[in-house]
mmCIF file of C-alpha atoms in Angstrom:
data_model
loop_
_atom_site.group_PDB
_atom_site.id
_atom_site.type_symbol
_atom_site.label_atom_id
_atom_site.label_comp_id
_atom_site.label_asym_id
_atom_site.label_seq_id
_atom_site.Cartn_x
_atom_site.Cartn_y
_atom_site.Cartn_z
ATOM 1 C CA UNK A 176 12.227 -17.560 18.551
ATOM 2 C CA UNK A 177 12.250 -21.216 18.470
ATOM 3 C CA UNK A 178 9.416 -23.510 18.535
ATOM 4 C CA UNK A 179 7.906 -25.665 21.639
ATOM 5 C CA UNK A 180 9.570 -28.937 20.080
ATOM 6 C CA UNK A 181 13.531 -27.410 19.854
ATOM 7 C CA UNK A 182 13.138 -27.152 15.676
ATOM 8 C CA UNK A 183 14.372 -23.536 14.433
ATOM 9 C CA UNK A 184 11.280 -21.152 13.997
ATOM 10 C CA UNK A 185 10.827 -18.622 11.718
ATOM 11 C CA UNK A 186 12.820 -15.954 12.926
ATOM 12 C CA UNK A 187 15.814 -18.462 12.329
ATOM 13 C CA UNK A 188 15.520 -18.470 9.000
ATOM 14 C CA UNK A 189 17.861 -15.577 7.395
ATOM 15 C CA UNK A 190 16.122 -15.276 4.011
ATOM 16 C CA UNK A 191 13.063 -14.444 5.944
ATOM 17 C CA UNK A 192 14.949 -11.587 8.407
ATOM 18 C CA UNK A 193 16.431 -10.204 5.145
ATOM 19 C CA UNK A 194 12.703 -9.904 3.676
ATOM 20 C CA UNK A 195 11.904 -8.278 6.998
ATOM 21 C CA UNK A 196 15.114 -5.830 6.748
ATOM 22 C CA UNK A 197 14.112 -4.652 3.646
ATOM 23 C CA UNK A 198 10.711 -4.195 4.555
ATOM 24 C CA UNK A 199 11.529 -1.694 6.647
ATOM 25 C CA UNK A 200 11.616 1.936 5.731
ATOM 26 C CA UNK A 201 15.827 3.226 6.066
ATOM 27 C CA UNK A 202 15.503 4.971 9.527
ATOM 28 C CA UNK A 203 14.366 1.302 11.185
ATOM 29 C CA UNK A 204 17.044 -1.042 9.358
ATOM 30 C CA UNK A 205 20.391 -0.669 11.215
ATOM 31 C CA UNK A 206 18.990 -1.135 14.765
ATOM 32 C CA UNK A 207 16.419 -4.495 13.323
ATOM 33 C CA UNK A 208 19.419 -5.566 11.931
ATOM 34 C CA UNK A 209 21.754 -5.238 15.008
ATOM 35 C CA UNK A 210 19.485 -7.057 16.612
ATOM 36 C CA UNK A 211 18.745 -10.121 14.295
ATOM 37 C CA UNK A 212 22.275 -10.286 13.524
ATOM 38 C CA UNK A 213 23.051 -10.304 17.281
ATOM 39 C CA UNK A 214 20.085 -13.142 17.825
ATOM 40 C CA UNK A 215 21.941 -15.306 15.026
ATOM 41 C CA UNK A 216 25.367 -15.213 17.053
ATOM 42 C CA UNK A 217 23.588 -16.118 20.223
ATOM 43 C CA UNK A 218 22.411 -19.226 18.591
ATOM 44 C CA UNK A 219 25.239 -20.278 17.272
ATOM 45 C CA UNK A 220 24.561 -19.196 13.594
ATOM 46 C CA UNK A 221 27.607 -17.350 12.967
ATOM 47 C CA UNK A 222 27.391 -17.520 9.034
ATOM 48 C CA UNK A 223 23.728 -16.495 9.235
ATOM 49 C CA UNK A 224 24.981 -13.392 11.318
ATOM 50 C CA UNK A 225 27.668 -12.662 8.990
ATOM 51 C CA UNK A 226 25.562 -12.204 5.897
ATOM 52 C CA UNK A 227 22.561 -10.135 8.197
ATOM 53 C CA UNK A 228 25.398 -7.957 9.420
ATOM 54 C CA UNK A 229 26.416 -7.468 5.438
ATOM 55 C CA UNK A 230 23.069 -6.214 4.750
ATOM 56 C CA UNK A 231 23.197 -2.482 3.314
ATOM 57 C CA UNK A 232 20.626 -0.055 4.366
ATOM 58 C CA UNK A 233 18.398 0.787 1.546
ATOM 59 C CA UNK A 234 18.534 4.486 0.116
ATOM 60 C CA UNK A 235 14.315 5.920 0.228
ATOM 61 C CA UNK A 236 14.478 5.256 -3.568
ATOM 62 C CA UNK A 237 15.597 1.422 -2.750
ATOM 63 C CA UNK A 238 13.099 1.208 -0.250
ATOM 64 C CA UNK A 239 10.272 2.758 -2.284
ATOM 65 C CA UNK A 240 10.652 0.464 -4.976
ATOM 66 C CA UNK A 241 10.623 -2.595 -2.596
ATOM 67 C CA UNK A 242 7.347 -1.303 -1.086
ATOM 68 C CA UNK A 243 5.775 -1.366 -4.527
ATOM 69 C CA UNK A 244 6.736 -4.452 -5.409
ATOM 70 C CA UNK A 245 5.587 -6.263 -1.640
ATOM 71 C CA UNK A 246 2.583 -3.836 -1.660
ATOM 72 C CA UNK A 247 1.501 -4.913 -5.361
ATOM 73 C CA UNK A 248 2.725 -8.461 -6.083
ATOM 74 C CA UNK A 249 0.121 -8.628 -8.861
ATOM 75 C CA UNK A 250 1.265 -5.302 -10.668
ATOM 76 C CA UNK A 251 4.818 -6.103 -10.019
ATOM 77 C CA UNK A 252 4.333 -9.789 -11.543
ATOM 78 C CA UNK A 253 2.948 -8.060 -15.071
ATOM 79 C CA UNK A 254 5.587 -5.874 -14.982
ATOM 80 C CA UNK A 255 8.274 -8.127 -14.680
ATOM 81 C CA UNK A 256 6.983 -10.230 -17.605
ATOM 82 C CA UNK A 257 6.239 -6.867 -19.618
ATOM 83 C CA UNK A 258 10.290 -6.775 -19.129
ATOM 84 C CA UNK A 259 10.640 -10.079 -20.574
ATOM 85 C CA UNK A 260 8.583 -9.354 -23.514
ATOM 86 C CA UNK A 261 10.132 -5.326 -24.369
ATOM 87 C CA UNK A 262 14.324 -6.845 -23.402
ATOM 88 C CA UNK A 263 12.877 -9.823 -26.576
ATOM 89 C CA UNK A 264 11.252 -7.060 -28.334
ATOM 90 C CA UNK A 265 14.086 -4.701 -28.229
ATOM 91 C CA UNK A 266 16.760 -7.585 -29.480
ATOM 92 C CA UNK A 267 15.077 -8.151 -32.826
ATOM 93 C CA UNK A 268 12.077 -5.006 -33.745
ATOM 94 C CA UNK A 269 12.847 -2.447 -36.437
ATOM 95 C CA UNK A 270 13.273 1.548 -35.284
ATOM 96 C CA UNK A 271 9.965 2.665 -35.618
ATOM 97 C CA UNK A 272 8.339 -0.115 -33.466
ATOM 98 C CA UNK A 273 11.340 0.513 -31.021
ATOM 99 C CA UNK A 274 9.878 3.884 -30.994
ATOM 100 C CA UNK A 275 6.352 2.887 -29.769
ATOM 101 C CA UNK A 276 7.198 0.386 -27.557
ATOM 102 C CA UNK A 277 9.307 3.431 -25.567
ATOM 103 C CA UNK A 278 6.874 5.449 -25.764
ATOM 104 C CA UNK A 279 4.202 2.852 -23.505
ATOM 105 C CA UNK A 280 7.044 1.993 -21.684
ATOM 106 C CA UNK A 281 7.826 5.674 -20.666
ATOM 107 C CA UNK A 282 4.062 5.556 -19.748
ATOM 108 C CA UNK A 283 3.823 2.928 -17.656
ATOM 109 C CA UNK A 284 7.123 3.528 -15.535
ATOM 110 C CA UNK A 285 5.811 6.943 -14.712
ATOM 111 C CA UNK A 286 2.761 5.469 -13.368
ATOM 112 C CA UNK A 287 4.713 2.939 -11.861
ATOM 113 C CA UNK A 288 6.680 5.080 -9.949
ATOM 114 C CA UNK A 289 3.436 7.434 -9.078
ATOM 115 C CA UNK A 290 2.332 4.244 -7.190
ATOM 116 C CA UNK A 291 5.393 3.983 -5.335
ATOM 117 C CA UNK A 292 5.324 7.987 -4.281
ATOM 118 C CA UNK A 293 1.634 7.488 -2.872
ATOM 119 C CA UNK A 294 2.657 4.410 -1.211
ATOM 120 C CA UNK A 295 5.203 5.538 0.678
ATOM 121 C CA UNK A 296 3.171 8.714 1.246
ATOM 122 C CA UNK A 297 0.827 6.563 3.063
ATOM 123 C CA UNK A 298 3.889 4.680 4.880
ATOM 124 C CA UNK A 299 4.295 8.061 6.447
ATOM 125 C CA UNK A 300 7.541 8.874 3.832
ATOM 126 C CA UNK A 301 7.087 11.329 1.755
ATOM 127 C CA UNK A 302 9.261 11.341 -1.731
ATOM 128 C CA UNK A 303 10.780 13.892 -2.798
ATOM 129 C CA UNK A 304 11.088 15.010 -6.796
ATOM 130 C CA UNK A 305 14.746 13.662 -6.709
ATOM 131 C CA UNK A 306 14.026 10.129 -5.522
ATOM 132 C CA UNK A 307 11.198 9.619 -6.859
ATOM 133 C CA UNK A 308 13.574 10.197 -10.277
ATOM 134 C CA UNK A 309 15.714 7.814 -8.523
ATOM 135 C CA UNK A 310 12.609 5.301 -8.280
ATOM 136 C CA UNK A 311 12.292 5.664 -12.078
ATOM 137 C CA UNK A 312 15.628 5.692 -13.126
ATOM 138 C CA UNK A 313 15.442 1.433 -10.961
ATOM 139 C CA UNK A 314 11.991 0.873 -12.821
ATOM 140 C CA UNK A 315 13.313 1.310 -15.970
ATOM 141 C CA UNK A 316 16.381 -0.732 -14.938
ATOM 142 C CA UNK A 317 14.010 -3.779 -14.218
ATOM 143 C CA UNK A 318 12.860 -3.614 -17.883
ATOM 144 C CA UNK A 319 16.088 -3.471 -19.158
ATOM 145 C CA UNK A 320 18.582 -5.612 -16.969
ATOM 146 C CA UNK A 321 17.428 -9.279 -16.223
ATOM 147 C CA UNK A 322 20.024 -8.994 -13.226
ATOM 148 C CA UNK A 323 17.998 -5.573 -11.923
ATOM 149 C CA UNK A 324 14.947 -7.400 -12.676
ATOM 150 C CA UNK A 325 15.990 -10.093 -10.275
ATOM 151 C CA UNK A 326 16.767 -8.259 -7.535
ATOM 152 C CA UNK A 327 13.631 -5.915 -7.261
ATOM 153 C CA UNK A 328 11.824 -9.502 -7.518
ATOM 154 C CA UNK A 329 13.445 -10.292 -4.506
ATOM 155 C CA UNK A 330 12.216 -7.289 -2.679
ATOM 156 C CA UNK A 331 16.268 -6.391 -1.647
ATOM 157 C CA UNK A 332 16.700 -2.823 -3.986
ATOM 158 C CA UNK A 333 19.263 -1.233 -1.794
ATOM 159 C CA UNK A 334 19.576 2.114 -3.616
ATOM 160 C CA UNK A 335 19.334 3.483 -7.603
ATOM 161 C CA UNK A 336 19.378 0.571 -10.157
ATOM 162 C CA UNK A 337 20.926 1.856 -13.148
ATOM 163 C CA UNK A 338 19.884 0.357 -16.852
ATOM 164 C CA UNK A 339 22.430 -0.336 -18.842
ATOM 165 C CA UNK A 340 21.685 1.507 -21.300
ATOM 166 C CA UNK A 341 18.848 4.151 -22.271
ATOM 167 C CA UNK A 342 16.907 0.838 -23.478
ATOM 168 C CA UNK A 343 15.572 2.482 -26.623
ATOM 169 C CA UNK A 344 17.898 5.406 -28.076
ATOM 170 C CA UNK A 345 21.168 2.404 -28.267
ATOM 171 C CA UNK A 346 18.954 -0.001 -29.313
ATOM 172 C CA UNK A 347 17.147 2.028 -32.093
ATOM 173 C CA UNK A 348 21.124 3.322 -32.793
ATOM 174 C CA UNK A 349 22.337 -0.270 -32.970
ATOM 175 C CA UNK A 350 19.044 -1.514 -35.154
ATOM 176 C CA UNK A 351 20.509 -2.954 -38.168
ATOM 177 C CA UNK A 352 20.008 -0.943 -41.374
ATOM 178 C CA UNK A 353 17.834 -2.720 -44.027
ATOM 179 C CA UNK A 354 20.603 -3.874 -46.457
ATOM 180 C CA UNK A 355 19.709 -3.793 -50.201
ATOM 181 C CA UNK A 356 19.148 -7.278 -52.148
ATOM 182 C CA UNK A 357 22.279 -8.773 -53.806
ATOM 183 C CA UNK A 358 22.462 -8.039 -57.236
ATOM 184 C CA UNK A 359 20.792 -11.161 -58.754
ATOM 185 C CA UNK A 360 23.802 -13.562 -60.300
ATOM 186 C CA UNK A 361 22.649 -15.724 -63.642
ATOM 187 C CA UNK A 362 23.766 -18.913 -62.127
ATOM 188 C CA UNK A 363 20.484 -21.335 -61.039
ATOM 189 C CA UNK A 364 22.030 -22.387 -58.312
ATOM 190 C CA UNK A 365 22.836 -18.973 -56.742
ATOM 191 C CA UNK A 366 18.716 -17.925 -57.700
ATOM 192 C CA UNK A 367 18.011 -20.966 -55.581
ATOM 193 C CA UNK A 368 20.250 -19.837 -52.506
ATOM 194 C CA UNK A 369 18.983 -16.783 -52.951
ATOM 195 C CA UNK A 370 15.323 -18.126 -52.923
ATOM 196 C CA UNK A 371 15.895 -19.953 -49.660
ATOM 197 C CA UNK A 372 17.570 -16.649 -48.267
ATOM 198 C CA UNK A 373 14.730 -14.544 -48.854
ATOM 199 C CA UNK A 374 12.485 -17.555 -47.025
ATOM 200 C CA UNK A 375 14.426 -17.834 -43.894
ATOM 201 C CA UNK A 376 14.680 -13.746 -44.050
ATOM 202 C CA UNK A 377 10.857 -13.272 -44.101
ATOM 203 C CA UNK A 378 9.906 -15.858 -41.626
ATOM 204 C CA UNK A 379 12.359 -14.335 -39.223
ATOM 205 C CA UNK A 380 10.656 -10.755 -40.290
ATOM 206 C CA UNK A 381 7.256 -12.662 -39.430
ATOM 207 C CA UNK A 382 8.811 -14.070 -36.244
ATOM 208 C CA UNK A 383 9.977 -10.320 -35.666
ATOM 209 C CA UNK A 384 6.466 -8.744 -36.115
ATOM 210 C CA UNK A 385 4.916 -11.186 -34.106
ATOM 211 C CA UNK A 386 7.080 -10.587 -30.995
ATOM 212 C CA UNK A 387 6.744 -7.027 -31.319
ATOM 213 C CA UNK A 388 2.575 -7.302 -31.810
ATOM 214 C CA UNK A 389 2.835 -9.504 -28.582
ATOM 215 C CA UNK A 390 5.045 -7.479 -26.851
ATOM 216 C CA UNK A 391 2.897 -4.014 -27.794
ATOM 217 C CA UNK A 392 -0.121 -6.215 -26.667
ATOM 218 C CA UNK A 393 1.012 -6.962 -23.284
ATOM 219 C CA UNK A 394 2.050 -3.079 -22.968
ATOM 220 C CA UNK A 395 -1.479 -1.878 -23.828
ATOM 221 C CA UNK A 396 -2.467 -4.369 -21.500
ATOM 222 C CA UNK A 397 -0.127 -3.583 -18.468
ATOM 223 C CA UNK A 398 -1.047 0.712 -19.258
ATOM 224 C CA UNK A 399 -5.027 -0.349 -19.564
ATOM 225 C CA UNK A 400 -4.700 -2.172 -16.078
ATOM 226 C CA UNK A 401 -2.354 0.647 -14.939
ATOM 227 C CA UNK A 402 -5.255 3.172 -15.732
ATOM 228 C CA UNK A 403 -8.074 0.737 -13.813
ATOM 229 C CA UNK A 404 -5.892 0.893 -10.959
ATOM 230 C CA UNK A 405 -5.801 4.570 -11.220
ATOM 231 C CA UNK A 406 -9.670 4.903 -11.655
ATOM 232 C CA UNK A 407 -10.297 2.151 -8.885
ATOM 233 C CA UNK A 408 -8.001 4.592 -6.527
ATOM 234 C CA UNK A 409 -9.850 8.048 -7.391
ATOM 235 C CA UNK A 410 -12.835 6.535 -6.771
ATOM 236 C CA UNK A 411 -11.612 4.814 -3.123
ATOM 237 C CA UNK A 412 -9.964 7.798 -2.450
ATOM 238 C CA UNK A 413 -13.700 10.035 -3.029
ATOM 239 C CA UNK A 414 -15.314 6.835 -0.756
ATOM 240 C CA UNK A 415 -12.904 7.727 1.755
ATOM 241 C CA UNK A 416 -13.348 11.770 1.661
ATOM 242 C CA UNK A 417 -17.156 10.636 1.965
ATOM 243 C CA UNK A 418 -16.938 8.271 4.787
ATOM 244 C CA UNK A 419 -14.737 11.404 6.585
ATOM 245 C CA UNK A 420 -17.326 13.723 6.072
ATOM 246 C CA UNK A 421 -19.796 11.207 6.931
ATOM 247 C CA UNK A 422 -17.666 10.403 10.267
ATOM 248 C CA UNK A 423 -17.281 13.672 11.327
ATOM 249 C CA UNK A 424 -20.926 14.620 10.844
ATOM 250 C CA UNK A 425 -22.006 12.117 12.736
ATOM 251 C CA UNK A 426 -19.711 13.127 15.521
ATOM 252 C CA UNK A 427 -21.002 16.546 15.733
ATOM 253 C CA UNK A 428 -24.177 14.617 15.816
ATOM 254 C CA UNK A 429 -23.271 12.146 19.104
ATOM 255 C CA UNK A 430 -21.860 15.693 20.324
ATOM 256 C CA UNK A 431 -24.775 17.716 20.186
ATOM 257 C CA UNK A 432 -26.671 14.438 21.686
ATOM 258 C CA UNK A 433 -24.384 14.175 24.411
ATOM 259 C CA UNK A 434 -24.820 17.752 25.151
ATOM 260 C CA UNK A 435 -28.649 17.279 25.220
ATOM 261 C CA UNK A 436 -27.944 14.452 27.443
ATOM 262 C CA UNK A 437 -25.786 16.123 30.118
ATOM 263 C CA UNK A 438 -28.312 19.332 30.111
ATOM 264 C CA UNK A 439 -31.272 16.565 30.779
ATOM 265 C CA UNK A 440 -29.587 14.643 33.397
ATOM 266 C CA UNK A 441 -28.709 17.862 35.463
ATOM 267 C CA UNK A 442 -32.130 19.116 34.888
ATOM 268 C CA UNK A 443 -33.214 15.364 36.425
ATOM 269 C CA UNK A 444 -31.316 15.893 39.432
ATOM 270 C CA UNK A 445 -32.921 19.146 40.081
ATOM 271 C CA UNK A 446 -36.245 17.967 39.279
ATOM 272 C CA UNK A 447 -35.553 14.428 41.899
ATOM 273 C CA UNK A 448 -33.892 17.108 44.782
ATOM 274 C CA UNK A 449 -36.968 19.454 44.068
ATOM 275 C CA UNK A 450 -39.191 16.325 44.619
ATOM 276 C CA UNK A 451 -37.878 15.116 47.718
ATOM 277 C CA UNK A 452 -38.023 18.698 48.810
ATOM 278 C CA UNK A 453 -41.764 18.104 48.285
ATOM 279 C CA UNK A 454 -42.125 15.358 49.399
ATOM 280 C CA UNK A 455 -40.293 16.367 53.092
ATOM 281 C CA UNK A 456 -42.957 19.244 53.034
ATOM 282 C CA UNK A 457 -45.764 17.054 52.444
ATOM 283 C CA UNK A 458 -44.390 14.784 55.222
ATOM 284 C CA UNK A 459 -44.140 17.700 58.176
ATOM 285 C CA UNK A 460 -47.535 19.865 56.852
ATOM 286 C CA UNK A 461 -49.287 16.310 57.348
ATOM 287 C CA UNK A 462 -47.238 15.780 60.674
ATOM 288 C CA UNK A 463 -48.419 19.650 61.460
ATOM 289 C CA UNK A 464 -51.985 18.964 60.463
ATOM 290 C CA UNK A 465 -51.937 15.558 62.291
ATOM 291 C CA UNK A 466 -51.004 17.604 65.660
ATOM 292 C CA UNK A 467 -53.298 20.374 64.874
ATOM 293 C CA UNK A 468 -56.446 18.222 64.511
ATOM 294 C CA UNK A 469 -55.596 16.422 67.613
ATOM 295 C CA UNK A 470 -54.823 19.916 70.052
ATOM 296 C CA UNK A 471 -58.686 20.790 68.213
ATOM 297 C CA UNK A 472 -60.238 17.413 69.597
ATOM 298 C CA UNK A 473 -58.441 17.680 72.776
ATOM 299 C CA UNK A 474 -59.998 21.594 72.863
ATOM 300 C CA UNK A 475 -63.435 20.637 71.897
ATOM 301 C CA UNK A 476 -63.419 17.770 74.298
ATOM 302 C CA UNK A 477 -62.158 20.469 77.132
ATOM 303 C CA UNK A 478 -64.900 22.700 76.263
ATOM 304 C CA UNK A 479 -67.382 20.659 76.535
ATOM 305 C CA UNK A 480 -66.567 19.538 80.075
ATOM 306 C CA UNK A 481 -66.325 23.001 80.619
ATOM 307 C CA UNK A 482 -69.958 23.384 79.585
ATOM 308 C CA UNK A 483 -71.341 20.644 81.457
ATOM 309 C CA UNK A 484 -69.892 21.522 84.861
ATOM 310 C CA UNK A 485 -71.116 25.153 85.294
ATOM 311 C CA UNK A 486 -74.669 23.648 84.162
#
């Protein structure tokens, strides 16, 4: 729609329909983006309608992974820097701190991709064993790739990412073996080279260390927030059983009073027809006395006539 004074609103703008298309879970996409490719022609936008129309529908797996990463920008964020740090890590760390560094980082795309399974549980989409695979298999694609990493940024997965590699066993394959010190040569000026060697060789090991104690840091700090977020859910997740049990007790409660109130309110209708039943008896017994007392006057007043004339 376009805004009161003529300037393009924001359903003009195509980056923001594409974040809207892949928003969407896959059954809703083709027909949304029909129709916002269809607006764009209308208004004279035919490039912007070209690339809407070139939109692919996202497989569940694409979709599931976009969904995490709009439903937990702060998650996703860490993440994506925890990529940085392992794809650095990775380049320059010996095998055995390859090894632990795979390890968290089989850890915390497992939870990773258990938060993207409830999510789209909730969205009313079910996963299924095989894409939520597929979910992990893209996960572990954004750590590896810096191009995969991009796109789920983006929020536009359109089906399986695949790393480029198993982004551990190569790189622990391709580590370079530790290669034995030169035999030491008698001339000074060789010891010297040599000396200055060995210095540039340990400060790169130092370098080396210290990326990899930074980059296990940050994954002991992504899997401790990972396991917050999994206590902070159990425990919303019992608040919400409660507040069910809570809600439906109380219904039986407003139930039960309703029911109380219905039986009194008929009972008050009998009891208000019973007392105007009264009440029209009370009205025609005084009506009936009324006449009674006054046929007795009119007697006694007869009778005493009658007395007075045959004296």
């Amino acid at each position: 729609m376009r805004r009161v004074d003529g300037r393009p609103g924001p359903e003009d703008d195509v980056e923001a329909v594409l974040d809207e298309l892949y928003a969407l879970p896959p059954s809703e996409f083709v027909a949304r983006r029909e129709e916002r490719a269809a607006r764009a022609r209308t208004r004279r936008r035919a490039q912007d309608a070209r690339r809407i129309h070139a939109a692919r529908r996202p497989t569940f797996a694409g979709w599931a992974a976009n969904l995490l990463r709009r439903s937990r920008p702060d998650e996703a964020r860490r993440f994506l820097e925890l990529g940085r740090a392992l794809r650095e890590a990775y380049a320059t760390l010996d095998p055995s701190g390859l090894k632990e560094l795979s390890a968290q980082r089989r850890r915390i795309v497992s939870e990773m991709s258990r938060q993207a399974a409830a999510l789209a549980r909730e969205a009313g989409h079910p996963l299924s064993d095989a894409v939520q695979r597929d979910v992990e298999t893209t996960l572990r694609a954004v750590l590896a790739d810096p191009e995969a990493a991009a796109v789920w940024e983006a929020g536009r997965v359109e089906g399986v990412l695949t790393p480029p590699s198993e982004f551990g066993a190569e790189a622990v394959a391709a580590a370079p073996a530790r290669r034995e010190p030169a035999r030491a040569r008698t001339s000074g000026t060789d010891s010297a080279a040599r000396k200055k060697k060995g210095e540039a060789a340990e400060r790169r090991r130092a370098e080396r260390e210290e990326r990899a104690a930074r980059a296990r840091e940050e994954a002991r700090a992504a899997e401790a927030r990972l396991r917050e977020r999994r206590a902070a859910r159990k425990e919303a997740a019992a608040a919400l059983e409660r507040a069910d049990e809570q809600e439906r007790k109380a219904g039986e409660r407003e139930a039960a009073l309703e029911e109380q109130l219905a039986r009194a309110r008929t009972e008050q209708e009998r009891t208000r027809a019973a007392l105007g039943e009264a009440r029209e008896r009370d009205r025609a017994a005084a009506e009936e006395l009324a006449e009674a007392e006054r046929e007795a006057a009119s007697a006694a007043r007869r009778a005493g006539r009658a007395e007075r004339d045959g004296a």
